[in-house]
Amino acid sequence: MSGNGDAAAKAEEDSSKMRVIRVGTRKSQLARIQTDTVVAMLKALYPGLQFEIVAMSTIGDKILDTALSKIGEKSLFTKELEHALERNEVDLVVHSLKDLPTVLPPGFTIGAICKRESPYDAVVFHPKFVGKTLETLPEKSVVGTSSLRRAAQLQRKYRHLEFKSIRGNLNTRLRKLDEQQEFSAIILAVAGLQRLGWQNRVGQILHPEECMYAVGQGALGVEVRAKDQDILNLVGVLHDCETLLRCIAERAFLRHLEGGCSVPVAVHTTMKDGQLYLTGGVWSLDGSDSMQETMQAAIHIPVQHEDGPEDDPQLVGITARNIPRGAQLAAENLGISLANLLLSKGAKNILDVARQLNDAH
């Protein structure tokens, strides 16, 4: 937004006493690349500051023999990083936004949501099936995915395929695909493949008609201590207005549905001509039962906006003082309204059954 330069200058002035900003990240190659991207943006804005990257492993990185949806922990990839924030060992943490729960622990907030890359999913094929699509894979081909959301939607559409959990970071999953004969293809996020420079492995991009994406997919979130004004000012200039509003709507939808990684919930958002469009859906585990709806809301972003009160509460875990409050509330209300519409049509029953079946297996 237009005030970003001024805000950056003010934040640098406020932060001049902070010689070294410590940035927490997971240890995986993708997490390091994502963190380096955010640090590079901050260095460009604040050439007078130094940044130190602190890498650590999370529960989700350590438990690799269990499907994510079975571990039963909402903050699989964030808890250890938040402990470091709490203990003042780091000043900010870079996450894939889709890994951040819609309700953060007390004392934390998302201080920036960077411009979103592609939110879509991609199919990466085993070398012997390069040139194929999901539709043309042989009967009973096994497709790997760690996501109930992807499996439910794709099972519904491609009934001749079998879907099986595959864990590990992107490097590990690609190695399993290439070196073992178990999987004919795996499903991964386009953004992750692009960040790692592996665009050439994308065999098919799944558009929303085939597979809607996860809440926040493709965007990076910067988590900070909620009361650390210096750091909030420092990172707040990274907020991308359109990405922020889309993700507020998506996170509000998921939070109001009480969804998580143990149930298949997916979204698709666009902004056009001052309107924010949100499509959201829920599925049974096998995809046989599903429900989806689309709603829209007018989003007014004035050229200049009045400063709100300094103690503005967070919206779905996000603090964004440099984005008009009214626009943020309209996005949140859109997410809540769409969730209520689906709930009124019986979505809770689909999600409850999915949760029970997932827990039972």
Coordinates of C-alpha atoms in Angstrom, one line a residue:
M1 CA 0.0 0.0 0.0
S2 CA 1.1 3.6 -0.6
G3 CA 2.1 4.3 3.0
N4 CA 4.5 1.3 3.2
G5 CA 7.7 3.3 2.6
D6 CA 6.8 5.8 5.3
A7 CA 5.9 3.0 7.7
A8 CA 9.1 1.2 6.9
A9 CA 11.1 4.3 7.7
K10 CA 9.3 4.9 11.0
A11 CA 9.7 1.2 11.9
E12 CA 13.4 1.4 11.2
E13 CA 13.8 4.5 13.3
D14 CA 11.8 2.8 16.2
S15 CA 13.9 -0.3 15.8
S16 CA 17.3 1.3 15.5
K17 CA 18.2 -0.1 19.0
M18 CA 17.7 -3.7 17.6
R19 CA 20.9 -4.5 15.9
V20 CA 20.0 -8.2 15.2
I21 CA 16.6 -9.5 14.4
R22 CA 16.3 -13.2 15.0
V23 CA 14.1 -15.1 12.6
G24 CA 12.8 -18.6 13.5
T25 CA 12.1 -21.2 10.8
R26 CA 11.8 -25.0 10.4
K27 CA 14.8 -26.8 9.1
S28 CA 13.5 -28.1 5.8
Q29 CA 14.9 -26.8 2.6
L30 CA 11.5 -25.3 1.6
A31 CA 11.1 -23.6 5.0
R32 CA 14.6 -22.1 4.7
I33 CA 13.9 -20.8 1.2
Q34 CA 10.6 -19.2 2.4
T35 CA 12.4 -17.6 5.3
D36 CA 15.2 -16.3 3.2
T37 CA 12.6 -14.7 0.9
V38 CA 11.0 -12.8 3.8
V39 CA 14.4 -11.8 5.2
A40 CA 15.5 -10.5 1.8
M41 CA 12.4 -8.3 1.7
L42 CA 13.0 -7.0 5.2
K43 CA 16.7 -6.4 4.4
A44 CA 15.7 -4.3 1.4
L45 CA 13.4 -2.2 3.6
Y46 CA 15.7 -2.0 6.6
P47 CA 19.4 -1.9 5.3
G48 CA 20.5 -0.8 8.8
L49 CA 19.3 -4.0 10.5
Q50 CA 21.0 -7.4 10.7
F51 CA 19.0 -10.6 10.5
E52 CA 20.0 -14.0 12.0
I53 CA 18.1 -17.1 11.0
V54 CA 17.4 -19.7 13.8
A55 CA 16.3 -23.1 12.4
M56 CA 14.6 -25.8 14.5
S57 CA 12.6 -29.1 14.1
T58 CA 8.9 -29.3 14.9
I59 CA 6.6 -32.2 15.9
G60 CA 5.4 -32.5 12.3
D61 CA 9.0 -32.8 11.1
K62 CA 9.8 -35.5 13.6
I63 CA 6.7 -37.8 13.3
L64 CA 7.0 -39.1 9.7
D65 CA 5.2 -42.5 9.9
T66 CA 1.8 -41.2 10.7
A67 CA -0.7 -39.3 8.6
L68 CA -1.0 -35.6 9.6
S69 CA -4.7 -35.9 10.3
K70 CA -4.1 -38.8 12.8
I71 CA -1.5 -37.0 15.0
G72 CA -4.3 -35.0 16.6
E73 CA -2.3 -31.8 17.1
K74 CA -3.4 -28.5 15.6
S75 CA 0.0 -26.8 15.7
L76 CA 2.2 -29.6 14.3
F77 CA 4.5 -27.3 12.5
T78 CA 4.4 -24.3 14.7
K79 CA 4.5 -25.2 18.4
E80 CA 8.3 -25.4 18.9
L81 CA 8.7 -22.1 16.9
E82 CA 6.1 -20.5 19.2
H83 CA 8.0 -21.7 22.3
A84 CA 11.1 -20.0 20.9
L85 CA 9.1 -16.8 20.4
E86 CA 7.7 -17.0 23.9
R87 CA 11.2 -17.4 25.4
N88 CA 12.5 -14.4 23.4
E89 CA 14.9 -16.7 21.6
V90 CA 13.6 -15.4 18.2
D91 CA 11.7 -12.2 17.3
L92 CA 9.6 -13.4 14.4
V93 CA 8.8 -16.7 12.7
V94 CA 8.1 -17.4 9.0
H95 CA 5.5 -20.0 8.3
S96 CA 3.5 -21.4 5.4
L97 CA 0.2 -19.7 6.3
K98 CA -1.7 -22.9 5.8
D99 CA 0.2 -24.4 8.7
L100 CA -1.0 -21.7 11.1
P101 CA -4.2 -22.6 13.1
T102 CA -7.1 -20.2 12.8
V103 CA -6.9 -19.7 16.6
L104 CA -3.3 -18.8 17.8
P105 CA -2.1 -19.4 21.4
P106 CA -2.5 -16.3 23.6
G107 CA 0.3 -13.8 23.1
F108 CA 0.9 -14.4 19.4
T109 CA -0.3 -12.8 16.2
I110 CA 0.3 -13.0 12.5
G111 CA 2.0 -9.6 11.9
A112 CA 2.3 -10.0 8.1
I113 CA 0.9 -12.0 5.2
C114 CA 3.1 -11.7 2.2
K115 CA 1.8 -11.6 -1.4
R116 CA 0.4 -15.0 -2.3
E117 CA 1.9 -17.2 -4.9
S118 CA -0.2 -19.8 -6.8
P119 CA -2.6 -21.4 -4.3
Y120 CA -3.2 -24.4 -6.5
D121 CA -2.2 -28.1 -6.2
A122 CA -0.1 -29.9 -8.7
V123 CA 0.3 -33.5 -9.8
V124 CA 3.9 -34.8 -10.0
F125 CA 4.1 -38.1 -11.9
H126 CA 6.5 -41.1 -11.6
P127 CA 9.0 -40.9 -14.5
K128 CA 7.3 -43.8 -16.3
F129 CA 4.0 -41.8 -16.3
V130 CA 5.3 -38.4 -17.4
G131 CA 2.8 -37.1 -20.0
K132 CA -0.2 -38.6 -18.3
T133 CA -2.9 -36.9 -16.4
L134 CA -4.9 -38.2 -13.4
E135 CA -7.6 -39.1 -15.8
T136 CA -5.3 -41.2 -18.0
L137 CA -3.4 -43.0 -15.3
P138 CA -4.0 -46.8 -15.3
E139 CA -6.8 -48.4 -13.2
K140 CA -5.8 -48.8 -9.5
S141 CA -2.8 -46.5 -9.8
V142 CA -1.8 -45.2 -6.3
V143 CA -1.6 -41.5 -5.8
G144 CA 0.2 -40.1 -2.7
T145 CA -1.0 -37.2 -0.7
S146 CA -0.8 -36.3 3.0
S147 CA -4.0 -34.2 2.8
L148 CA -7.5 -35.5 3.5
R149 CA -8.8 -32.4 1.6
R150 CA -7.0 -33.4 -1.6
A151 CA -7.8 -37.1 -1.3
A152 CA -11.6 -36.5 -0.7
Q153 CA -12.0 -34.2 -3.7
L154 CA -9.9 -36.3 -6.1
Q155 CA -11.4 -39.6 -5.1
R156 CA -14.8 -38.2 -6.0
K157 CA -13.6 -37.2 -9.4
Y158 CA -11.1 -40.0 -10.2
R159 CA -12.8 -43.2 -9.0
H160 CA -10.3 -45.5 -10.8
L161 CA -7.4 -44.3 -8.6
E162 CA -6.4 -45.2 -5.1
F163 CA -5.2 -42.5 -2.7
K164 CA -2.6 -43.3 0.0
S165 CA -0.9 -41.1 2.6
I166 CA 2.7 -40.0 1.9
R167 CA 4.7 -38.0 4.5
G168 CA 8.0 -36.2 4.7
N169 CA 9.2 -32.9 3.3
L170 CA 9.0 -32.2 -0.4
N171 CA 12.5 -33.6 -1.1
T172 CA 11.6 -36.8 0.7
R173 CA 8.3 -37.2 -1.0
L174 CA 9.8 -36.7 -4.5
R175 CA 12.5 -39.3 -3.7
K176 CA 9.8 -41.8 -2.6
L177 CA 8.0 -41.2 -5.8
D178 CA 11.0 -41.5 -8.1
E179 CA 12.9 -44.3 -6.3
Q180 CA 10.1 -46.6 -5.2
Q181 CA 7.4 -48.2 -7.4
E182 CA 4.6 -47.6 -4.8
F183 CA 3.2 -44.3 -6.2
S184 CA 2.3 -43.5 -9.8
A185 CA 1.9 -39.8 -8.8
I186 CA 1.9 -37.5 -5.8
I187 CA 0.0 -34.2 -5.1
L188 CA 2.0 -31.2 -3.9
A189 CA 1.4 -27.5 -3.7
V190 CA 2.4 -25.6 -6.8
A191 CA 3.9 -22.8 -4.6
G192 CA 6.3 -25.2 -2.8
L193 CA 7.5 -26.7 -6.1
Q194 CA 8.1 -23.2 -7.5
R195 CA 10.0 -22.0 -4.5
L196 CA 12.3 -25.0 -4.7
G197 CA 12.8 -24.4 -8.4
W198 CA 11.1 -27.7 -9.4
Q199 CA 8.5 -26.3 -11.8
N200 CA 9.7 -28.8 -14.4
R201 CA 8.2 -31.6 -12.3
V202 CA 4.7 -30.2 -12.5
G203 CA 2.8 -32.6 -14.7
Q204 CA -0.7 -31.2 -14.2
I205 CA -2.1 -28.2 -12.3
L206 CA -5.4 -28.8 -10.5
H207 CA -7.7 -25.9 -10.9
P208 CA -10.5 -25.2 -8.4
E209 CA -13.1 -27.1 -10.5
E210 CA -11.0 -30.3 -9.8
C211 CA -9.5 -29.6 -6.4
M212 CA -10.1 -26.5 -4.3
Y213 CA -7.1 -25.5 -2.1
A214 CA -6.3 -25.3 1.6
V215 CA -7.0 -22.1 3.6
G216 CA -4.0 -19.8 3.2
Q217 CA -2.2 -22.0 0.7
G218 CA 0.5 -20.3 -1.3
A219 CA 0.9 -17.4 1.2
L220 CA 3.6 -16.9 3.8
G221 CA 2.7 -15.7 7.3
V222 CA 5.0 -13.9 9.8
E223 CA 4.2 -14.7 13.4
V224 CA 5.3 -12.4 16.2
R225 CA 4.6 -11.7 19.8
A226 CA 1.3 -9.7 19.9
K227 CA 2.6 -7.0 22.3
D228 CA 5.9 -6.5 20.5
Q229 CA 5.1 -3.2 18.8
D230 CA 8.6 -2.7 17.4
I231 CA 8.5 -6.0 15.5
L232 CA 4.8 -5.6 14.6
N233 CA 5.8 -2.2 13.0
L234 CA 8.8 -3.8 11.3
V235 CA 7.0 -6.7 9.6
G236 CA 3.6 -5.0 9.1
V237 CA 4.8 -3.3 5.8
L238 CA 5.0 -6.8 4.3
H239 CA 1.2 -7.2 4.3
D240 CA -0.2 -7.6 0.8
C241 CA -3.7 -6.1 0.9
E242 CA -5.5 -8.5 -1.5
T243 CA -3.8 -11.6 -0.1
L244 CA -4.6 -10.5 3.5
L245 CA -8.3 -10.0 2.7
R246 CA -8.7 -13.3 0.9
C247 CA -6.9 -15.1 3.7
I248 CA -9.0 -13.4 6.4
A249 CA -12.2 -14.7 4.6
E250 CA -10.7 -18.2 4.2
R251 CA -9.6 -18.4 7.8
A252 CA -12.9 -17.1 9.2
F253 CA -14.7 -19.7 7.1
L254 CA -12.5 -22.5 8.4
R255 CA -12.7 -21.3 12.0
H256 CA -16.4 -21.0 12.0
L257 CA -16.8 -24.5 10.6
E258 CA -14.4 -25.7 13.3
G259 CA -12.4 -27.4 10.6
G260 CA -8.7 -28.4 10.7
C261 CA -6.4 -30.9 9.0
S262 CA -8.6 -33.8 10.4
V263 CA -11.5 -33.0 8.1
P264 CA -11.7 -32.2 4.3
V265 CA -12.4 -28.4 4.0
A266 CA -11.3 -26.4 1.0
V267 CA -11.7 -22.9 -0.5
H268 CA -11.2 -20.7 -3.5
T269 CA -11.1 -16.9 -3.4
T270 CA -10.8 -14.1 -5.9
M271 CA -11.1 -10.3 -5.9
K272 CA -12.5 -8.5 -8.8
D273 CA -14.0 -5.0 -9.3
G274 CA -14.2 -4.4 -5.5
Q275 CA -15.9 -7.7 -4.8
L276 CA -14.4 -10.5 -2.8
Y277 CA -15.7 -14.0 -3.9
L278 CA -15.3 -16.9 -1.6
T279 CA -16.2 -20.5 -2.5
G280 CA -16.0 -23.0 0.3
G281 CA -16.7 -26.7 0.5
V282 CA -16.7 -29.7 2.8
W283 CA -16.4 -33.4 1.9
S284 CA -16.8 -36.8 3.4
L285 CA -13.5 -38.7 3.7
D286 CA -14.2 -40.7 0.5
G287 CA -15.6 -37.7 -1.3
S288 CA -19.0 -39.3 -1.9
D289 CA -20.8 -36.7 0.2
S290 CA -20.0 -33.0 -0.4
M291 CA -21.4 -29.5 -0.2
Q292 CA -20.1 -26.3 -1.5
E293 CA -21.4 -22.7 -2.0
T294 CA -20.1 -19.3 -3.2
M295 CA -20.8 -15.9 -1.6
Q296 CA -19.4 -12.5 -2.3
A297 CA -19.0 -9.2 -0.5
A298 CA -18.2 -5.6 -1.5
I299 CA -14.8 -4.6 -0.2
H300 CA -14.2 -0.8 0.0
I301 CA -10.6 0.3 0.3
P302 CA -10.4 4.1 0.5
V303 CA -7.4 5.8 -0.9
Q304 CA -6.7 7.2 2.5
H305 CA -8.0 5.6 5.7
E306 CA -8.3 6.9 9.3
D307 CA -6.1 5.3 11.9
G308 CA -8.1 3.0 14.1
P309 CA -7.6 2.6 17.9
E310 CA -4.1 1.3 18.9
D311 CA -5.6 -1.7 20.7
D312 CA -7.4 -3.1 17.6
P313 CA -8.2 -6.8 18.3
Q314 CA -6.9 -9.5 16.0
L315 CA -9.0 -11.0 13.3
V316 CA -8.6 -14.7 12.9
G317 CA -5.1 -14.4 14.5
I318 CA -4.0 -11.5 12.2
T319 CA -2.9 -8.0 13.1
A320 CA -2.9 -5.5 10.2
R321 CA -3.1 -1.9 11.3
N322 CA -2.0 -0.6 7.9
I323 CA -5.0 -2.1 6.0
P324 CA -8.4 -0.5 6.4
R325 CA -10.4 -2.1 9.3
G326 CA -13.7 -2.0 7.5
A327 CA -12.3 -4.1 4.6
Q328 CA -10.9 -6.6 7.0
L329 CA -14.2 -6.9 8.9
A330 CA -16.1 -7.3 5.6
A331 CA -13.7 -10.2 4.6
E332 CA -14.2 -11.9 8.0
N333 CA -18.0 -11.5 7.8
L334 CA -18.0 -13.1 4.4
G335 CA -16.1 -16.2 5.7
I336 CA -18.5 -16.5 8.7
S337 CA -21.6 -16.0 6.5
L338 CA -20.5 -18.7 4.1
A339 CA -19.7 -21.1 7.0
N340 CA -23.2 -20.4 8.4
L341 CA -24.8 -21.1 5.0
L342 CA -23.1 -24.5 4.8
L343 CA -23.9 -25.3 8.4
S344 CA -27.5 -24.5 7.8
K345 CA -27.5 -27.0 5.0
G346 CA -26.1 -29.8 7.0
A347 CA -22.3 -29.4 6.7
K348 CA -21.8 -30.2 10.4
N349 CA -23.0 -33.7 9.9
I350 CA -20.6 -34.3 7.0
L351 CA -17.7 -33.0 9.1
D352 CA -18.6 -34.9 12.2
V353 CA -18.8 -38.2 10.3
A354 CA -15.5 -37.4 8.6
R355 CA -13.9 -36.7 12.0
Q356 CA -15.2 -39.8 13.6
L357 CA -14.1 -42.0 10.6
N358 CA -10.7 -40.4 10.6
D359 CA -10.3 -41.0 14.4
A360 CA -11.4 -44.6 14.0
H361 CA -9.0 -45.6 11.3

